[in-house]
Amino acid sequence: MAPPVASRPSPISVHRLCVRILPVYLLLAAVAAPWLVPPCSASFFGFPFPAPATTKRHDYRDALAKSILFFEAQRSGRLPPGQRASWRGDSGVSDGAAAGVDLEGGYYDAGDNVKFGFPMAFTTTMLAWSVLEFGDSMPRDERRHAVAAVRWATDYLLKTLAQPGVIFVQASLAALHAHRHLCCSLFMSPGTGGNAGSLKKKRGCCARTGNVMQVGDPWKDHDCWERPEDMDTERTVYNVSAGRPGSEIAGETAAALAAASMVFREADPEYAETLLAHAREAFEFADTYKGAYSDDPDLRAGGCPFYCDFNGYQDELLWGAAWLRRASKDDTFLQYIQNNGKTLGAEDSSNEFGWDNKHAGLNVLVSKEFIEGEVLALQSYKEFADSFICTLIPESSSPHITYTPGGMLYKPGGSNMQHVTSISFLLLTYAKYLSKSSHTVNCGDISVGPVTLQQQAKKQVDYLLGDNPMKMSYMIGYGDRYPQRIHHRASSLPSIKDHPQRIACKEGTPYYNSSGSNPNPLIGAVVGGPGEDDVYEDDRADFRKSEPTTYINAPLVGVLAFLVDNPNPGHIWH
């Protein structure tokens, strides 16, 4: 954790002092004291973070390519001919059959074999946002692979909306059958005149009602250590519907499809329109039938404690509306944000952004229209975004987020790299918006510009790639030293290509307990990373530190793309 702010000079006074003493330093260094600490360096002024553990220049292009490749190893379903993670095989090809629907495809969220809809939708939103903001900085092949990663997700998300009025997410078959006697079906009709669409109720069976929440029983899945190609646990289907709402999953699905529609607008306009139309439908479902899926006992039993909605569904409603506004330019969604912001918690302060809490990302996203001078009524979102950014600036007077002694942004709870990558993405995105205007971030007595935010993000990514006390890259396959025993079933078990014989549920346990390296390196995966002491034990059983997730990598794709074009964005303070 950084020492108290009061003990250090402000950046403005530091800059002035640098200018005054630099000529004196140069004279002394040239004549008699080449050992002097250079003025304006972090060590000269005792700034909070030590010098990096390594000083080598990072290959951001290589890291970007690997961060995108990771998603191919997380694929579920029949793998395409161009599959580059060749050690994987087809899996989950009959997903959804138990509920009479086709739910093949999508991604396994982490090191297990469950398809959790909530984090998958967020992953999709962030992959799409990465391409939208920083796709022009990606080498052509990497942009193509990133777009393919988005489409693998959106093709699946469209399937989760295939049954009118139902979003498939996650729930037990027993609960699904019981629910069929309790709820009404929703038949969605397209809206006209740019409105979000209309919903008509009709009595019917719940197989025609809701949204897929999840595929796979997480408790039974987590009781096994087996390859996705071999899994024989129940592929139970969980959904949300009018009778058992899930505004957070529906709102995030709307955000994902709306964001992705912009990715495909030029190359495949018909597909883009399909995505946007379904985004509208998902949003209206979320807004019409408000509620959290984790409030339903049966859905909670399947989703919690893995992906409980701890933060409420209100932020996903605003988040979905914000993405629909950006994708469609429809004033209906702008009015929704303006009319419902206060009641849905837009003013809630948060220095967190991830699959459960969208407030910081929402404020950055919505503030774009104000910063560009298009909608001055959205000024409050710029102020909220500034407040968030100031918590990340050690020299500001705001309450600060915690940093480890080695300089890593840290939040308790495990899987810390999800915070590092998602917040770094927001720093760079907000810097991009600010750089196209005269706006800055006002943090008390200091004003922070875009380059400061870019440098803060670079420090976090460099830490992830090896500039840390462990001198270890936390991305598999990048650098000379990286984790070897990650918490990931497919990576830790022999590839089906090398060992075609089935490995049953409990037969994988010896591989889980093995001290040996994983036989299939999960190239590009970023693990949860070290704790608040900067220490990382390469332990497969410690899933909080050693398990990769799709939502760690998704925002990192955009961050690395920026750094490919801007490897040295400038000084921290200016």
PDB file of C-alpha atoms in Angstrom, residues 369-543:
ATOM      1  CA  GLU A 369     -20.813  12.159 -25.555  1.00  0.00           C
ATOM      2  CA  PHE A 370     -20.296  14.975 -23.057  1.00  0.00           C
ATOM      3  CA  ILE A 371     -16.540  15.179 -23.612  1.00  0.00           C
ATOM      4  CA  GLU A 372     -17.102  15.395 -27.357  1.00  0.00           C
ATOM      5  CA  GLY A 373     -19.553  18.240 -26.794  1.00  0.00           C
ATOM      6  CA  GLU A 374     -22.559  16.380 -28.152  1.00  0.00           C
ATOM      7  CA  VAL A 375     -24.762  15.996 -25.058  1.00  0.00           C
ATOM      8  CA  LEU A 376     -23.939  18.525 -22.355  1.00  0.00           C
ATOM      9  CA  ALA A 377     -26.676  17.119 -20.115  1.00  0.00           C
ATOM     10  CA  LEU A 378     -24.404  14.125 -19.429  1.00  0.00           C
ATOM     11  CA  GLN A 379     -21.859  16.210 -17.534  1.00  0.00           C
ATOM     12  CA  SER A 380     -22.533  14.351 -14.290  1.00  0.00           C
ATOM     13  CA  TYR A 381     -21.179  11.151 -15.860  1.00  0.00           C
ATOM     14  CA  LYS A 382     -17.921  12.930 -16.643  1.00  0.00           C
ATOM     15  CA  GLU A 383     -17.771  13.998 -12.988  1.00  0.00           C
ATOM     16  CA  PHE A 384     -18.436  10.422 -11.846  1.00  0.00           C
ATOM     17  CA  ALA A 385     -15.737   9.136 -14.194  1.00  0.00           C
ATOM     18  CA  ASP A 386     -13.281  11.739 -12.880  1.00  0.00           C
ATOM     19  CA  SER A 387     -13.982  10.626  -9.302  1.00  0.00           C
ATOM     20  CA  PHE A 388     -13.197   7.040 -10.274  1.00  0.00           C
ATOM     21  CA  ILE A 389      -9.974   8.000 -12.037  1.00  0.00           C
ATOM     22  CA  CYS A 390      -8.815  10.071  -9.066  1.00  0.00           C
ATOM     23  CA  THR A 391      -8.942   6.996  -6.811  1.00  0.00           C
ATOM     24  CA  LEU A 392      -6.227   5.506  -9.043  1.00  0.00           C
ATOM     25  CA  ILE A 393      -3.874   8.500  -8.880  1.00  0.00           C
ATOM     26  CA  PRO A 394      -1.650   8.188  -5.778  1.00  0.00           C
ATOM     27  CA  GLU A 395      -1.040  11.923  -5.559  1.00  0.00           C
ATOM     28  CA  SER A 396      -4.713  12.898  -5.587  1.00  0.00           C
ATOM     29  CA  SER A 397      -6.569  13.778  -2.405  1.00  0.00           C
ATOM     30  CA  SER A 398      -9.224  11.121  -3.078  1.00  0.00           C
ATOM     31  CA  PRO A 399      -9.453   7.892  -1.097  1.00  0.00           C
ATOM     32  CA  HIS A 400      -7.136   5.577  -2.968  1.00  0.00           C
ATOM     33  CA  ILE A 401      -7.335   2.091  -4.276  1.00  0.00           C
ATOM     34  CA  THR A 402      -4.661  -0.126  -2.733  1.00  0.00           C
ATOM     35  CA  TYR A 403      -1.381  -0.854  -4.482  1.00  0.00           C
ATOM     36  CA  THR A 404       0.996  -3.649  -3.515  1.00  0.00           C
ATOM     37  CA  PRO A 405       4.604  -2.826  -2.549  1.00  0.00           C
ATOM     38  CA  GLY A 406       5.584  -3.809  -6.104  1.00  0.00           C
ATOM     39  CA  GLY A 407       3.036  -1.411  -7.615  1.00  0.00           C
ATOM     40  CA  MET A 408       0.183  -3.726  -8.625  1.00  0.00           C
ATOM     41  CA  LEU A 409      -3.331  -2.389  -8.265  1.00  0.00           C
ATOM     42  CA  TYR A 410      -4.930  -4.634  -5.667  1.00  0.00           C
ATOM     43  CA  LYS A 411      -8.450  -5.490  -4.489  1.00  0.00           C
ATOM     44  CA  PRO A 412      -9.212  -8.310  -2.021  1.00  0.00           C
ATOM     45  CA  GLY A 413     -11.104 -11.407  -3.103  1.00  0.00           C
ATOM     46  CA  GLY A 414      -8.789 -13.326  -5.422  1.00  0.00           C
ATOM     47  CA  SER A 415      -8.267 -13.361  -9.185  1.00  0.00           C
ATOM     48  CA  ASN A 416      -6.760  -9.910  -8.869  1.00  0.00           C
ATOM     49  CA  MET A 417      -5.604  -9.595 -12.460  1.00  0.00           C
ATOM     50  CA  GLN A 418      -9.232  -9.092 -13.491  1.00  0.00           C
ATOM     51  CA  HIS A 419      -9.025  -5.695 -11.755  1.00  0.00           C
ATOM     52  CA  VAL A 420      -5.633  -4.915 -13.245  1.00  0.00           C
ATOM     53  CA  THR A 421      -6.788  -5.507 -16.821  1.00  0.00           C
ATOM     54  CA  SER A 422     -10.287  -4.019 -16.628  1.00  0.00           C
ATOM     55  CA  ILE A 423      -9.202  -0.832 -14.853  1.00  0.00           C
ATOM     56  CA  SER A 424      -6.213  -0.436 -17.164  1.00  0.00           C
ATOM     57  CA  PHE A 425      -8.632  -0.615 -20.067  1.00  0.00           C
ATOM     58  CA  LEU A 426     -10.768   2.158 -18.592  1.00  0.00           C
ATOM     59  CA  LEU A 427      -7.694   4.313 -18.021  1.00  0.00           C
ATOM     60  CA  LEU A 428      -6.699   4.051 -21.673  1.00  0.00           C
ATOM     61  CA  THR A 429     -10.223   4.478 -23.009  1.00  0.00           C
ATOM     62  CA  TYR A 430     -10.850   7.568 -20.899  1.00  0.00           C
ATOM     63  CA  ALA A 431      -7.465   8.924 -21.961  1.00  0.00           C
ATOM     64  CA  LYS A 432      -8.507   8.442 -25.582  1.00  0.00           C
ATOM     65  CA  TYR A 433     -11.714  10.414 -25.060  1.00  0.00           C
ATOM     66  CA  LEU A 434      -9.899  13.186 -23.177  1.00  0.00           C
ATOM     67  CA  SER A 435      -7.147  13.457 -25.782  1.00  0.00           C
ATOM     68  CA  LYS A 436      -9.682  14.527 -28.403  1.00  0.00           C
ATOM     69  CA  SER A 437     -10.796  17.465 -26.283  1.00  0.00           C
ATOM     70  CA  SER A 438      -9.471  20.097 -23.906  1.00  0.00           C
ATOM     71  CA  HIS A 439     -10.832  18.226 -20.899  1.00  0.00           C
ATOM     72  CA  THR A 440      -8.666  16.902 -18.075  1.00  0.00           C
ATOM     73  CA  VAL A 441      -9.373  15.039 -14.834  1.00  0.00           C
ATOM     74  CA  ASN A 442      -9.604  17.301 -11.800  1.00  0.00           C
ATOM     75  CA  CYS A 443      -8.378  15.554  -8.650  1.00  0.00           C
ATOM     76  CA  GLY A 444      -8.472  18.193  -5.954  1.00  0.00           C
ATOM     77  CA  ASP A 445      -5.434  20.418  -6.317  1.00  0.00           C
ATOM     78  CA  ILE A 446      -3.999  18.573  -9.306  1.00  0.00           C
ATOM     79  CA  SER A 447      -5.151  18.207 -12.887  1.00  0.00           C
ATOM     80  CA  VAL A 448      -4.409  14.943 -14.662  1.00  0.00           C
ATOM     81  CA  GLY A 449      -4.133  14.589 -18.419  1.00  0.00           C
ATOM     82  CA  PRO A 450      -4.378  11.664 -20.844  1.00  0.00           C
ATOM     83  CA  VAL A 451      -0.680  10.754 -20.788  1.00  0.00           C
ATOM     84  CA  THR A 452      -0.810  10.243 -17.030  1.00  0.00           C
ATOM     85  CA  LEU A 453      -3.639   7.750 -17.429  1.00  0.00           C
ATOM     86  CA  GLN A 454      -1.826   5.955 -20.228  1.00  0.00           C
ATOM     87  CA  GLN A 455       1.315   5.635 -18.150  1.00  0.00           C
ATOM     88  CA  GLN A 456      -0.634   4.310 -15.182  1.00  0.00           C
ATOM     89  CA  ALA A 457      -2.102   1.604 -17.409  1.00  0.00           C
ATOM     90  CA  LYS A 458       1.293   0.763 -18.890  1.00  0.00           C
ATOM     91  CA  LYS A 459       2.750   0.274 -15.400  1.00  0.00           C
ATOM     92  CA  GLN A 460       0.040  -2.251 -14.592  1.00  0.00           C
ATOM     93  CA  VAL A 461       0.502  -4.185 -17.817  1.00  0.00           C
ATOM     94  CA  ASP A 462       4.279  -4.186 -17.453  1.00  0.00           C
ATOM     95  CA  TYR A 463       3.837  -5.599 -13.952  1.00  0.00           C
ATOM     96  CA  LEU A 464       1.634  -8.358 -15.415  1.00  0.00           C
ATOM     97  CA  LEU A 465       4.223  -9.123 -18.104  1.00  0.00           C
ATOM     98  CA  GLY A 466       7.154  -9.462 -15.720  1.00  0.00           C
ATOM     99  CA  ASP A 467       8.158  -6.129 -14.160  1.00  0.00           C
ATOM    100  CA  ASN A 468       7.323  -7.331 -10.664  1.00  0.00           C
ATOM    101  CA  PRO A 469       9.114  -8.596  -7.544  1.00  0.00           C
ATOM    102  CA  MET A 470       8.699 -12.217  -8.668  1.00  0.00           C
ATOM    103  CA  LYS A 471      10.283 -11.377 -12.052  1.00  0.00           C
ATOM    104  CA  MET A 472       7.570 -13.572 -13.551  1.00  0.00           C
ATOM    105  CA  SER A 473       5.160 -13.037 -16.406  1.00  0.00           C
ATOM    106  CA  TYR A 474       1.602 -13.859 -15.404  1.00  0.00           C
ATOM    107  CA  MET A 475       0.705 -14.578 -19.035  1.00  0.00           C
ATOM    108  CA  ILE A 476       1.341 -18.186 -20.025  1.00  0.00           C
ATOM    109  CA  GLY A 477       3.853 -18.452 -22.857  1.00  0.00           C
ATOM    110  CA  TYR A 478       5.101 -14.872 -22.611  1.00  0.00           C
ATOM    111  CA  GLY A 479       8.653 -14.267 -21.452  1.00  0.00           C
ATOM    112  CA  ASP A 480      11.150 -16.693 -19.986  1.00  0.00           C
ATOM    113  CA  ARG A 481       9.346 -17.399 -16.710  1.00  0.00           C
ATOM    114  CA  TYR A 482       5.617 -17.880 -16.234  1.00  0.00           C
ATOM    115  CA  PRO A 483       3.284 -20.191 -14.222  1.00  0.00           C
ATOM    116  CA  GLN A 484       3.542 -23.877 -15.081  1.00  0.00           C
ATOM    117  CA  ARG A 485       0.800 -25.423 -12.913  1.00  0.00           C
ATOM    118  CA  ILE A 486      -2.321 -23.393 -13.597  1.00  0.00           C
ATOM    119  CA  HIS A 487      -5.780 -24.348 -12.363  1.00  0.00           C
ATOM    120  CA  HIS A 488      -7.271 -25.486 -15.668  1.00  0.00           C
ATOM    121  CA  ARG A 489      -8.646 -28.916 -16.474  1.00  0.00           C
ATOM    122  CA  ALA A 490      -7.940 -29.070 -20.203  1.00  0.00           C
ATOM    123  CA  SER A 491      -4.434 -27.662 -19.806  1.00  0.00           C
ATOM    124  CA  SER A 492      -3.446 -29.962 -16.938  1.00  0.00           C
ATOM    125  CA  LEU A 493      -4.709 -33.231 -18.442  1.00  0.00           C
ATOM    126  CA  PRO A 494      -3.180 -35.021 -21.455  1.00  0.00           C
ATOM    127  CA  SER A 495      -4.552 -33.710 -24.744  1.00  0.00           C
ATOM    128  CA  ILE A 496      -7.180 -35.872 -26.368  1.00  0.00           C
ATOM    129  CA  LYS A 497      -4.943 -35.822 -29.450  1.00  0.00           C
ATOM    130  CA  ASP A 498      -2.138 -37.525 -27.481  1.00  0.00           C
ATOM    131  CA  HIS A 499      -4.330 -39.608 -25.183  1.00  0.00           C
ATOM    132  CA  PRO A 500      -7.550 -40.473 -27.038  1.00  0.00           C
ATOM    133  CA  GLN A 501      -8.715 -42.842 -24.293  1.00  0.00           C
ATOM    134  CA  ARG A 502     -11.359 -41.329 -22.044  1.00  0.00           C
ATOM    135  CA  ILE A 503     -10.270 -39.935 -18.674  1.00  0.00           C
ATOM    136  CA  ALA A 504     -13.261 -40.242 -16.358  1.00  0.00           C
ATOM    137  CA  CYS A 505     -14.376 -37.833 -13.631  1.00  0.00           C
ATOM    138  CA  LYS A 506     -12.167 -39.051 -10.799  1.00  0.00           C
ATOM    139  CA  GLU A 507      -9.415 -40.422 -13.015  1.00  0.00           C
ATOM    140  CA  GLY A 508      -8.146 -36.889 -13.486  1.00  0.00           C
ATOM    141  CA  THR A 509      -7.419 -36.417  -9.786  1.00  0.00           C
ATOM    142  CA  PRO A 510      -3.771 -37.589  -9.997  1.00  0.00           C
ATOM    143  CA  TYR A 511      -3.139 -34.947 -12.639  1.00  0.00           C
ATOM    144  CA  TYR A 512      -4.715 -32.310 -10.403  1.00  0.00           C
ATOM    145  CA  ASN A 513      -2.459 -33.364  -7.511  1.00  0.00           C
ATOM    146  CA  SER A 514       0.645 -33.623  -9.660  1.00  0.00           C
ATOM    147  CA  SER A 515       3.554 -31.258  -9.032  1.00  0.00           C
ATOM    148  CA  GLY A 516       4.466 -31.488 -12.708  1.00  0.00           C
ATOM    149  CA  SER A 517       3.911 -28.771 -15.268  1.00  0.00           C
ATOM    150  CA  ASN A 518       0.697 -28.740 -17.267  1.00  0.00           C
ATOM    151  CA  PRO A 519       1.220 -30.803 -20.459  1.00  0.00           C
ATOM    152  CA  ASN A 520      -0.747 -28.337 -22.626  1.00  0.00           C
ATOM    153  CA  PRO A 521       0.470 -24.772 -22.076  1.00  0.00           C
ATOM    154  CA  LEU A 522      -2.565 -22.481 -22.246  1.00  0.00           C
ATOM    155  CA  ILE A 523      -0.803 -19.860 -24.351  1.00  0.00           C
ATOM    156  CA  GLY A 524      -1.962 -16.326 -23.655  1.00  0.00           C
ATOM    157  CA  ALA A 525      -3.926 -17.137 -20.519  1.00  0.00           C
ATOM    158  CA  VAL A 526      -3.460 -14.690 -17.657  1.00  0.00           C
ATOM    159  CA  VAL A 527      -3.763 -16.219 -14.194  1.00  0.00           C
ATOM    160  CA  GLY A 528      -5.376 -14.576 -11.163  1.00  0.00           C
ATOM    161  CA  GLY A 529      -1.947 -13.438 -10.063  1.00  0.00           C
ATOM    162  CA  PRO A 530      -0.223 -12.639  -6.777  1.00  0.00           C
ATOM    163  CA  GLY A 531      -1.741 -11.356  -3.563  1.00  0.00           C
ATOM    164  CA  GLU A 532      -1.220  -8.093  -1.732  1.00  0.00           C
ATOM    165  CA  ASP A 533       2.355  -9.114  -0.854  1.00  0.00           C
ATOM    166  CA  ASP A 534       3.316  -9.598  -4.541  1.00  0.00           C
ATOM    167  CA  VAL A 535       3.971 -13.293  -3.863  1.00  0.00           C
ATOM    168  CA  TYR A 536       2.841 -15.976  -6.295  1.00  0.00           C
ATOM    169  CA  GLU A 537       3.115 -19.676  -5.479  1.00  0.00           C
ATOM    170  CA  ASP A 538       2.827 -21.768  -8.620  1.00  0.00           C
ATOM    171  CA  ASP A 539       0.145 -24.004  -7.106  1.00  0.00           C
ATOM    172  CA  ARG A 540      -2.596 -25.604  -9.196  1.00  0.00           C
ATOM    173  CA  ALA A 541      -4.847 -25.991  -6.162  1.00  0.00           C
ATOM    174  CA  ASP A 542      -4.796 -22.271  -5.363  1.00  0.00           C
ATOM    175  CA  PHE A 543      -7.451 -21.311  -7.892  1.00  0.00           C
TER     176      PHE A 543
END
